[in-house]
């Protein structure tokens, strides 16, 4: 089992520099939405709105020492975040998933803490993504995205 | 084409539905395995994209349940997963999945994988359709399956031989030969539209009845042509249509229905003509014994440049012994042939 610590500041190598701070790859998201910015905004909003519940569920599962539930939740979060190019969350969720499957509780607690922190940070930073906009597509997406979520 | 998407991840479902709808598909979403299985049982879906990890029945269990049920059509299953590695791939395939799509999916990859699934489903539909239609002809004409089976074997032998001729090299490749083999049994499909009083008449036909009987070429071509026009992906039916329409045309223009001559007769029609006549000559009828192989070879040789394309007769004479092998494998049965002998038409 890996014991290395991951923080929300440590962006995986696959994340482009312009995306590292927020951890969301907007270009990839827009591409996956086939250029439909309105739809991309809707998907992003759904994801961000769901993060609070994901955090609650993860913390509850850890409290209950339900490791199977932890890995299932982490696995699902990894899939959701991957679709949006939220690579920091993907990376942390993958590590949480792996730790929970291996069943070493202290590591799981640590991983869940890192993951839930990252989710909260992402939720908080959701209003400051405009600084990451580097293309017209992104700018348009972010303009649509500025409304509160 | 209706596609079913099964995933408990709402975001993945949203993205998949959006991408697939923009690609022109009709999409239904299910959020767990049980719901997906119930929807599959409606028979409305031929393609399923399912997540691996789902609450209740997971993706692998869903695949297994689908494969275990009796169904009248194949369901093409793409397993959508973030599980990677050979072990996962093997487990997925063993459960009955046909293909994998890794999360997060890329729309371009999704598109080509769906197209790949459609091609496989179309192959199944194609062979089933052709087989069903050929059997229909067989049942009306009281011919045994042996005739159709021998016909397509003869056609394949001739086409394989012709593929070595420089003038046919570009047209006759492996795909052409496969398609010819597949569609030759439909050459007489128009006979299903000929009335029993003519088709099953004992004894010789009157001139008027002969003219009606000859319309089976046009009737068959019309039916197959409509299939072509209504289903752009049924391009293979165009060869079946050409065969149905032209297998009684003669190289010198004395055949029917249009009196086409020479290369104006599609190659598939010219090949089928030789195959059809050889089988008619060497088969027993109620009014004649089967001719010997040698006699049939002589008659076909005599028909070169008049009834038959001389290059196809040449090909036939080069490989005529293979025809004997086919006759040995696909035995002759009594045939109630009501039409005039093809060689004499």
PDB file of C-alpha atoms in Angstrom, chain B residues 55-312:
ATOM      1  CA  UNK B  55     -25.596  -0.264  -7.070  1.00  0.00           C
ATOM      2  CA  UNK B  56     -27.549  -3.527  -7.043  1.00  0.00           C
ATOM      3  CA  UNK B  57     -26.928  -5.377 -10.292  1.00  0.00           C
ATOM      4  CA  UNK B  58     -23.555  -4.187 -11.520  1.00  0.00           C
ATOM      5  CA  UNK B  59     -22.417  -3.956 -15.139  1.00  0.00           C
ATOM      6  CA  UNK B  60     -20.912  -7.439 -15.259  1.00  0.00           C
ATOM      7  CA  UNK B  61     -24.037  -9.007 -13.766  1.00  0.00           C
ATOM      8  CA  UNK B  62     -26.138  -7.069 -16.264  1.00  0.00           C
ATOM      9  CA  UNK B  63     -24.028  -8.410 -19.153  1.00  0.00           C
ATOM     10  CA  UNK B  64     -24.386 -11.965 -17.862  1.00  0.00           C
ATOM     11  CA  UNK B  65     -28.146 -11.615 -17.393  1.00  0.00           C
ATOM     12  CA  UNK B  66     -28.551 -10.331 -20.941  1.00  0.00           C
ATOM     13  CA  UNK B  67     -26.452 -13.107 -22.444  1.00  0.00           C
ATOM     14  CA  UNK B  68     -28.360 -15.778 -20.520  1.00  0.00           C
ATOM     15  CA  UNK B  69     -31.769 -14.768 -21.773  1.00  0.00           C
ATOM     16  CA  UNK B  70     -33.268 -16.047 -24.987  1.00  0.00           C
ATOM     17  CA  UNK B  71     -33.532 -13.224 -27.405  1.00  0.00           C
ATOM     18  CA  UNK B  72     -34.428 -12.744 -31.043  1.00  0.00           C
ATOM     19  CA  UNK B  73     -31.657 -10.236 -31.586  1.00  0.00           C
ATOM     20  CA  UNK B  74     -28.137  -9.662 -30.424  1.00  0.00           C
ATOM     21  CA  UNK B  75     -27.502  -6.859 -27.931  1.00  0.00           C
ATOM     22  CA  UNK B  76     -24.164  -5.160 -28.480  1.00  0.00           C
ATOM     23  CA  UNK B  77     -22.706  -4.216 -25.091  1.00  0.00           C
ATOM     24  CA  UNK B  78     -20.046  -1.619 -24.419  1.00  0.00           C
ATOM     25  CA  UNK B  79     -18.699  -1.633 -20.883  1.00  0.00           C
ATOM     26  CA  UNK B  80     -17.899   1.839 -19.651  1.00  0.00           C
ATOM     27  CA  UNK B  81     -15.381   1.760 -16.866  1.00  0.00           C
ATOM     28  CA  UNK B  82     -12.467   3.374 -15.153  1.00  0.00           C
ATOM     29  CA  UNK B  83     -11.124  -0.094 -14.367  1.00  0.00           C
ATOM     30  CA  UNK B  84      -8.024  -0.592 -16.430  1.00  0.00           C
ATOM     31  CA  UNK B  85      -5.680  -3.486 -17.097  1.00  0.00           C
ATOM     32  CA  UNK B  86      -5.868  -6.838 -18.812  1.00  0.00           C
ATOM     33  CA  UNK B  87      -7.583  -8.582 -15.892  1.00  0.00           C
ATOM     34  CA  UNK B  88     -10.493  -6.142 -16.024  1.00  0.00           C
ATOM     35  CA  UNK B  89     -10.735  -6.492 -19.780  1.00  0.00           C
ATOM     36  CA  UNK B  90     -10.835 -10.285 -19.530  1.00  0.00           C
ATOM     37  CA  UNK B  91     -13.450 -10.210 -16.761  1.00  0.00           C
ATOM     38  CA  UNK B  92     -15.594  -7.815 -18.755  1.00  0.00           C
ATOM     39  CA  UNK B  93     -15.359  -9.849 -21.943  1.00  0.00           C
ATOM     40  CA  UNK B  94     -16.072 -13.085 -20.086  1.00  0.00           C
ATOM     41  CA  UNK B  95     -19.251 -11.592 -18.699  1.00  0.00           C
ATOM     42  CA  UNK B  96     -20.462 -10.934 -22.236  1.00  0.00           C
ATOM     43  CA  UNK B  97     -19.342  -7.396 -23.059  1.00  0.00           C
ATOM     44  CA  UNK B  98     -18.330  -6.767 -26.662  1.00  0.00           C
ATOM     45  CA  UNK B  99     -16.213  -3.689 -26.194  1.00  0.00           C
ATOM     46  CA  UNK B 100     -14.783  -1.292 -23.624  1.00  0.00           C
ATOM     47  CA  UNK B 101     -14.876   2.440 -23.254  1.00  0.00           C
ATOM     48  CA  UNK B 102     -12.657   4.001 -20.638  1.00  0.00           C
ATOM     49  CA  UNK B 103     -13.896   6.762 -18.379  1.00  0.00           C
ATOM     50  CA  UNK B 104     -13.681   9.623 -19.008  1.00  0.00           C
ATOM     51  CA  UNK B 105     -14.831   8.911 -22.547  1.00  0.00           C
ATOM     52  CA  UNK B 106     -13.877  10.945 -25.583  1.00  0.00           C
ATOM     53  CA  UNK B 107     -16.783  11.661 -27.968  1.00  0.00           C
ATOM     54  CA  UNK B 108     -14.739  10.703 -31.031  1.00  0.00           C
ATOM     55  CA  UNK B 109     -13.883   7.339 -29.515  1.00  0.00           C
ATOM     56  CA  UNK B 110     -17.477   6.812 -28.429  1.00  0.00           C
ATOM     57  CA  UNK B 111     -18.625   7.453 -31.986  1.00  0.00           C
ATOM     58  CA  UNK B 112     -16.266   4.942 -33.627  1.00  0.00           C
ATOM     59  CA  UNK B 113     -17.069   2.264 -31.060  1.00  0.00           C
ATOM     60  CA  UNK B 114     -20.794   2.709 -31.615  1.00  0.00           C
ATOM     61  CA  UNK B 115     -20.254   2.532 -35.361  1.00  0.00           C
ATOM     62  CA  UNK B 116     -18.288  -0.648 -34.879  1.00  0.00           C
ATOM     63  CA  UNK B 117     -21.187  -2.135 -32.912  1.00  0.00           C
ATOM     64  CA  UNK B 118     -23.640  -1.097 -35.591  1.00  0.00           C
ATOM     65  CA  UNK B 119     -21.568  -2.822 -38.240  1.00  0.00           C
ATOM     66  CA  UNK B 120     -21.691  -6.070 -36.290  1.00  0.00           C
ATOM     67  CA  UNK B 121     -25.432  -5.764 -35.726  1.00  0.00           C
ATOM     68  CA  UNK B 122     -25.948  -5.006 -39.410  1.00  0.00           C
ATOM     69  CA  UNK B 123     -24.047  -8.147 -40.356  1.00  0.00           C
ATOM     70  CA  UNK B 124     -26.343 -10.201 -38.177  1.00  0.00           C
ATOM     71  CA  UNK B 125     -29.426  -8.525 -39.634  1.00  0.00           C
ATOM     72  CA  UNK B 126     -28.097  -8.950 -43.152  1.00  0.00           C
ATOM     73  CA  UNK B 127     -27.476 -12.658 -42.984  1.00  0.00           C
ATOM     74  CA  UNK B 128     -30.724 -13.327 -41.166  1.00  0.00           C
ATOM     75  CA  UNK B 129     -32.709 -11.313 -43.689  1.00  0.00           C
ATOM     76  CA  UNK B 130     -31.143 -12.940 -46.706  1.00  0.00           C
ATOM     77  CA  UNK B 131     -31.514 -16.406 -45.286  1.00  0.00           C
ATOM     78  CA  UNK B 132     -35.186 -15.813 -44.457  1.00  0.00           C
ATOM     79  CA  UNK B 133     -35.909 -14.432 -47.910  1.00  0.00           C
ATOM     80  CA  UNK B 134     -34.100 -17.273 -49.658  1.00  0.00           C
ATOM     81  CA  UNK B 135     -36.048 -19.839 -47.642  1.00  0.00           C
ATOM     82  CA  UNK B 136     -39.264 -18.133 -48.668  1.00  0.00           C
ATOM     83  CA  UNK B 137     -38.396 -18.569 -52.331  1.00  0.00           C
ATOM     84  CA  UNK B 138     -37.481 -22.162 -51.707  1.00  0.00           C
ATOM     85  CA  UNK B 139     -40.784 -22.960 -50.024  1.00  0.00           C
ATOM     86  CA  UNK B 140     -42.832 -21.495 -52.891  1.00  0.00           C
ATOM     87  CA  UNK B 141     -40.893 -23.154 -55.676  1.00  0.00           C
ATOM     88  CA  UNK B 142     -40.734 -26.574 -54.036  1.00  0.00           C
ATOM     89  CA  UNK B 143     -37.036 -26.654 -54.681  1.00  0.00           C
ATOM     90  CA  UNK B 144     -34.832 -28.196 -52.074  1.00  0.00           C
ATOM     91  CA  UNK B 145     -32.209 -26.276 -50.158  1.00  0.00           C
ATOM     92  CA  UNK B 146     -29.652 -28.174 -52.185  1.00  0.00           C
ATOM     93  CA  UNK B 147     -30.300 -25.970 -55.213  1.00  0.00           C
ATOM     94  CA  UNK B 148     -29.594 -22.727 -53.386  1.00  0.00           C
ATOM     95  CA  UNK B 149     -26.591 -24.153 -51.612  1.00  0.00           C
ATOM     96  CA  UNK B 150     -25.068 -25.494 -54.815  1.00  0.00           C
ATOM     97  CA  UNK B 151     -25.830 -22.270 -56.673  1.00  0.00           C
ATOM     98  CA  UNK B 152     -23.918 -20.115 -54.259  1.00  0.00           C
ATOM     99  CA  UNK B 153     -21.005 -22.538 -54.188  1.00  0.00           C
ATOM    100  CA  UNK B 154     -20.832 -22.545 -57.989  1.00  0.00           C
ATOM    101  CA  UNK B 155     -21.009 -18.753 -58.036  1.00  0.00           C
ATOM    102  CA  UNK B 156     -18.182 -18.532 -55.536  1.00  0.00           C
ATOM    103  CA  UNK B 157     -15.985 -20.947 -57.491  1.00  0.00           C
ATOM    104  CA  UNK B 158     -16.518 -18.958 -60.688  1.00  0.00           C
ATOM    105  CA  UNK B 159     -15.849 -15.626 -58.967  1.00  0.00           C
ATOM    106  CA  UNK B 160     -12.678 -16.949 -57.338  1.00  0.00           C
ATOM    107  CA  UNK B 161     -11.446 -18.115 -60.712  1.00  0.00           C
ATOM    108  CA  UNK B 162     -12.336 -14.792 -62.343  1.00  0.00           C
ATOM    109  CA  UNK B 163     -10.485 -12.864 -59.622  1.00  0.00           C
ATOM    110  CA  UNK B 164      -7.258 -14.155 -61.217  1.00  0.00           C
ATOM    111  CA  UNK B 165      -8.182 -12.712 -64.616  1.00  0.00           C
ATOM    112  CA  UNK B 166      -6.612  -9.261 -65.188  1.00  0.00           C
ATOM    113  CA  UNK B 167      -9.854  -7.789 -66.585  1.00  0.00           C
ATOM    114  CA  UNK B 168     -11.789  -8.757 -63.424  1.00  0.00           C
ATOM    115  CA  UNK B 169      -9.035  -8.232 -60.893  1.00  0.00           C
ATOM    116  CA  UNK B 170     -10.241  -4.799 -59.739  1.00  0.00           C
ATOM    117  CA  UNK B 171     -13.900  -5.745 -59.444  1.00  0.00           C
ATOM    118  CA  UNK B 172     -13.715  -9.253 -58.050  1.00  0.00           C
ATOM    119  CA  UNK B 173     -12.002  -9.215 -54.678  1.00  0.00           C
ATOM    120  CA  UNK B 174     -12.678 -11.101 -51.459  1.00  0.00           C
ATOM    121  CA  UNK B 175     -15.567  -8.831 -50.473  1.00  0.00           C
ATOM    122  CA  UNK B 176     -17.185  -9.225 -53.875  1.00  0.00           C
ATOM    123  CA  UNK B 177     -16.941 -12.993 -53.653  1.00  0.00           C
ATOM    124  CA  UNK B 178     -18.444 -13.041 -50.138  1.00  0.00           C
ATOM    125  CA  UNK B 179     -21.288 -10.783 -51.188  1.00  0.00           C
ATOM    126  CA  UNK B 180     -21.993 -12.875 -54.276  1.00  0.00           C
ATOM    127  CA  UNK B 181     -22.069 -16.013 -52.139  1.00  0.00           C
ATOM    128  CA  UNK B 182     -24.472 -14.298 -49.747  1.00  0.00           C
ATOM    129  CA  UNK B 183     -26.871 -12.888 -52.319  1.00  0.00           C
ATOM    130  CA  UNK B 184     -26.959 -15.506 -55.099  1.00  0.00           C
ATOM    131  CA  UNK B 185     -29.671 -17.529 -53.283  1.00  0.00           C
ATOM    132  CA  UNK B 186     -32.038 -14.587 -53.816  1.00  0.00           C
ATOM    133  CA  UNK B 187     -31.866 -14.808 -57.623  1.00  0.00           C
ATOM    134  CA  UNK B 188     -35.407 -16.178 -57.939  1.00  0.00           C
ATOM    135  CA  UNK B 189     -37.067 -14.252 -55.107  1.00  0.00           C
ATOM    136  CA  UNK B 190     -39.530 -12.722 -57.561  1.00  0.00           C
ATOM    137  CA  UNK B 191     -41.140 -16.139 -57.981  1.00  0.00           C
ATOM    138  CA  UNK B 192     -42.969 -15.632 -54.710  1.00  0.00           C
ATOM    139  CA  UNK B 193     -45.140 -13.146 -56.589  1.00  0.00           C
ATOM    140  CA  UNK B 194     -46.038 -15.615 -59.357  1.00  0.00           C
ATOM    141  CA  UNK B 195     -49.392 -17.313 -58.891  1.00  0.00           C
ATOM    142  CA  UNK B 196     -49.560 -20.971 -57.915  1.00  0.00           C
ATOM    143  CA  UNK B 197     -51.481 -21.830 -61.058  1.00  0.00           C
ATOM    144  CA  UNK B 198     -48.433 -20.928 -63.128  1.00  0.00           C
ATOM    145  CA  UNK B 199     -45.596 -21.656 -60.719  1.00  0.00           C
ATOM    146  CA  UNK B 200     -46.936 -25.071 -59.767  1.00  0.00           C
ATOM    147  CA  UNK B 201     -48.561 -25.985 -63.071  1.00  0.00           C
ATOM    148  CA  UNK B 202     -47.875 -29.566 -64.112  1.00  0.00           C
ATOM    149  CA  UNK B 203     -46.834 -29.671 -67.740  1.00  0.00           C
ATOM    150  CA  UNK B 204     -45.689 -27.044 -70.215  1.00  0.00           C
ATOM    151  CA  UNK B 205     -46.608 -23.381 -69.872  1.00  0.00           C
ATOM    152  CA  UNK B 206     -48.460 -21.412 -72.538  1.00  0.00           C
ATOM    153  CA  UNK B 207     -46.754 -18.437 -74.175  1.00  0.00           C
ATOM    154  CA  UNK B 208     -48.774 -16.093 -71.989  1.00  0.00           C
ATOM    155  CA  UNK B 209     -47.774 -18.018 -68.881  1.00  0.00           C
ATOM    156  CA  UNK B 210     -44.134 -17.920 -69.936  1.00  0.00           C
ATOM    157  CA  UNK B 211     -44.329 -14.145 -70.201  1.00  0.00           C
ATOM    158  CA  UNK B 212     -45.838 -13.944 -66.716  1.00  0.00           C
ATOM    159  CA  UNK B 213     -43.227 -16.319 -65.344  1.00  0.00           C
ATOM    160  CA  UNK B 214     -40.500 -14.119 -66.804  1.00  0.00           C
ATOM    161  CA  UNK B 215     -41.707 -11.164 -64.769  1.00  0.00           C
ATOM    162  CA  UNK B 216     -40.186 -12.809 -61.696  1.00  0.00           C
ATOM    163  CA  UNK B 217     -36.932 -11.056 -62.605  1.00  0.00           C
ATOM    164  CA  UNK B 218     -38.501  -7.596 -62.457  1.00  0.00           C
ATOM    165  CA  UNK B 219     -40.688  -8.364 -59.440  1.00  0.00           C
ATOM    166  CA  UNK B 220     -37.705  -9.638 -57.490  1.00  0.00           C
ATOM    167  CA  UNK B 221     -35.566  -6.653 -58.442  1.00  0.00           C
ATOM    168  CA  UNK B 222     -38.342  -4.235 -57.432  1.00  0.00           C
ATOM    169  CA  UNK B 223     -38.639  -5.811 -53.990  1.00  0.00           C
ATOM    170  CA  UNK B 224     -34.903  -5.825 -53.380  1.00  0.00           C
ATOM    171  CA  UNK B 225     -34.591  -2.311 -54.802  1.00  0.00           C
ATOM    172  CA  UNK B 226     -37.111  -1.043 -52.278  1.00  0.00           C
ATOM    173  CA  UNK B 227     -35.063  -2.566 -49.474  1.00  0.00           C
ATOM    174  CA  UNK B 228     -32.042  -0.676 -50.851  1.00  0.00           C
ATOM    175  CA  UNK B 229     -33.845   2.641 -51.026  1.00  0.00           C
ATOM    176  CA  UNK B 230     -35.385   2.369 -47.567  1.00  0.00           C
ATOM    177  CA  UNK B 231     -32.214   1.319 -45.803  1.00  0.00           C
ATOM    178  CA  UNK B 232     -29.093   3.125 -46.913  1.00  0.00           C
ATOM    179  CA  UNK B 233     -27.018   0.647 -44.954  1.00  0.00           C
ATOM    180  CA  UNK B 234     -28.408  -2.303 -46.901  1.00  0.00           C
ATOM    181  CA  UNK B 235     -26.067  -1.620 -49.809  1.00  0.00           C
ATOM    182  CA  UNK B 236     -25.449  -5.347 -50.165  1.00  0.00           C
ATOM    183  CA  UNK B 237     -29.010  -5.625 -51.467  1.00  0.00           C
ATOM    184  CA  UNK B 238     -28.013  -3.811 -54.630  1.00  0.00           C
ATOM    185  CA  UNK B 239     -26.056  -6.888 -55.730  1.00  0.00           C
ATOM    186  CA  UNK B 240     -29.021  -9.112 -54.880  1.00  0.00           C
ATOM    187  CA  UNK B 241     -31.240  -6.802 -56.955  1.00  0.00           C
ATOM    188  CA  UNK B 242     -28.870  -6.923 -59.940  1.00  0.00           C
ATOM    189  CA  UNK B 243     -28.722 -10.704 -59.782  1.00  0.00           C
ATOM    190  CA  UNK B 244     -32.502 -11.055 -59.576  1.00  0.00           C
ATOM    191  CA  UNK B 245     -32.979  -8.716 -62.509  1.00  0.00           C
ATOM    192  CA  UNK B 246     -30.309  -9.972 -64.898  1.00  0.00           C
ATOM    193  CA  UNK B 247     -29.609 -13.640 -64.334  1.00  0.00           C
ATOM    194  CA  UNK B 248     -31.725 -14.540 -67.399  1.00  0.00           C
ATOM    195  CA  UNK B 249     -30.112 -11.985 -69.692  1.00  0.00           C
ATOM    196  CA  UNK B 250     -27.994 -13.391 -72.513  1.00  0.00           C
ATOM    197  CA  UNK B 251     -24.569 -12.206 -73.582  1.00  0.00           C
ATOM    198  CA  UNK B 252     -25.881 -11.684 -77.171  1.00  0.00           C
ATOM    199  CA  UNK B 253     -28.916  -9.686 -76.016  1.00  0.00           C
ATOM    200  CA  UNK B 254     -31.496 -12.440 -76.543  1.00  0.00           C
ATOM    201  CA  UNK B 255     -32.348 -12.885 -72.860  1.00  0.00           C
ATOM    202  CA  UNK B 256     -34.922 -11.223 -70.657  1.00  0.00           C
ATOM    203  CA  UNK B 257     -36.332  -9.031 -69.186  1.00  0.00           C
ATOM    204  CA  UNK B 258     -34.560  -6.201 -71.066  1.00  0.00           C
ATOM    205  CA  UNK B 259     -32.435  -7.902 -73.684  1.00  0.00           C
ATOM    206  CA  UNK B 260     -29.256  -6.426 -72.242  1.00  0.00           C
ATOM    207  CA  UNK B 261     -26.075  -7.525 -73.970  1.00  0.00           C
ATOM    208  CA  UNK B 262     -22.380  -7.906 -73.141  1.00  0.00           C
ATOM    209  CA  UNK B 263     -20.919  -5.914 -70.273  1.00  0.00           C
ATOM    210  CA  UNK B 264     -24.212  -4.060 -69.825  1.00  0.00           C
ATOM    211  CA  UNK B 265     -25.292  -7.139 -67.896  1.00  0.00           C
ATOM    212  CA  UNK B 266     -23.819  -6.797 -64.386  1.00  0.00           C
ATOM    213  CA  UNK B 267     -21.043  -9.288 -63.742  1.00  0.00           C
ATOM    214  CA  UNK B 268     -22.923 -10.818 -60.802  1.00  0.00           C
ATOM    215  CA  UNK B 269     -25.844 -11.581 -63.152  1.00  0.00           C
ATOM    216  CA  UNK B 270     -23.539 -13.171 -65.741  1.00  0.00           C
ATOM    217  CA  UNK B 271     -21.872 -15.372 -63.125  1.00  0.00           C
ATOM    218  CA  UNK B 272     -25.196 -16.418 -61.613  1.00  0.00           C
ATOM    219  CA  UNK B 273     -26.501 -17.323 -65.086  1.00  0.00           C
ATOM    220  CA  UNK B 274     -23.772 -19.932 -65.569  1.00  0.00           C
ATOM    221  CA  UNK B 275     -24.197 -21.281 -62.039  1.00  0.00           C
ATOM    222  CA  UNK B 276     -27.986 -21.493 -62.427  1.00  0.00           C
ATOM    223  CA  UNK B 277     -27.887 -23.237 -65.800  1.00  0.00           C
ATOM    224  CA  UNK B 278     -25.241 -25.738 -64.723  1.00  0.00           C
ATOM    225  CA  UNK B 279     -27.339 -26.720 -61.708  1.00  0.00           C
ATOM    226  CA  UNK B 280     -30.506 -26.984 -63.800  1.00  0.00           C
ATOM    227  CA  UNK B 281     -28.767 -29.169 -66.393  1.00  0.00           C
ATOM    228  CA  UNK B 282     -27.246 -31.539 -63.876  1.00  0.00           C
ATOM    229  CA  UNK B 283     -30.368 -31.844 -61.712  1.00  0.00           C
ATOM    230  CA  UNK B 284     -33.127 -34.350 -62.171  1.00  0.00           C
ATOM    231  CA  UNK B 285     -36.528 -32.983 -63.100  1.00  0.00           C
ATOM    232  CA  UNK B 286     -39.891 -34.690 -63.284  1.00  0.00           C
ATOM    233  CA  UNK B 287     -39.601 -34.537 -67.063  1.00  0.00           C
ATOM    234  CA  UNK B 288     -35.917 -35.410 -67.502  1.00  0.00           C
ATOM    235  CA  UNK B 289     -33.001 -37.204 -65.972  1.00  0.00           C
ATOM    236  CA  UNK B 290     -30.012 -35.260 -64.746  1.00  0.00           C
ATOM    237  CA  UNK B 291     -27.484 -34.626 -67.493  1.00  0.00           C
ATOM    238  CA  UNK B 292     -23.970 -35.808 -66.911  1.00  0.00           C
ATOM    239  CA  UNK B 293     -21.327 -33.322 -65.883  1.00  0.00           C
ATOM    240  CA  UNK B 294     -19.608 -33.779 -69.233  1.00  0.00           C
ATOM    241  CA  UNK B 295     -22.778 -33.114 -71.188  1.00  0.00           C
ATOM    242  CA  UNK B 296     -23.505 -30.005 -69.082  1.00  0.00           C
ATOM    243  CA  UNK B 297     -19.956 -28.761 -69.678  1.00  0.00           C
ATOM    244  CA  UNK B 298     -20.456 -29.232 -73.415  1.00  0.00           C
ATOM    245  CA  UNK B 299     -23.760 -27.343 -73.410  1.00  0.00           C
ATOM    246  CA  UNK B 300     -22.337 -24.447 -71.433  1.00  0.00           C
ATOM    247  CA  UNK B 301     -19.355 -24.360 -73.737  1.00  0.00           C
ATOM    248  CA  UNK B 302     -21.733 -24.173 -76.705  1.00  0.00           C
ATOM    249  CA  UNK B 303     -23.464 -21.232 -75.033  1.00  0.00           C
ATOM    250  CA  UNK B 304     -20.269 -19.190 -74.955  1.00  0.00           C
ATOM    251  CA  UNK B 305     -20.679 -15.826 -76.740  1.00  0.00           C
ATOM    252  CA  UNK B 306     -24.398 -16.429 -77.184  1.00  0.00           C
ATOM    253  CA  UNK B 307     -25.978 -17.088 -73.807  1.00  0.00           C
ATOM    254  CA  UNK B 308     -22.895 -16.647 -71.653  1.00  0.00           C
ATOM    255  CA  UNK B 309     -19.990 -14.264 -71.262  1.00  0.00           C
ATOM    256  CA  UNK B 310     -17.130 -16.176 -72.961  1.00  0.00           C
ATOM    257  CA  UNK B 311     -14.710 -15.231 -70.168  1.00  0.00           C
ATOM    258  CA  UNK B 312     -16.994 -16.792 -67.574  1.00  0.00           C
TER     259      UNK B 312
END
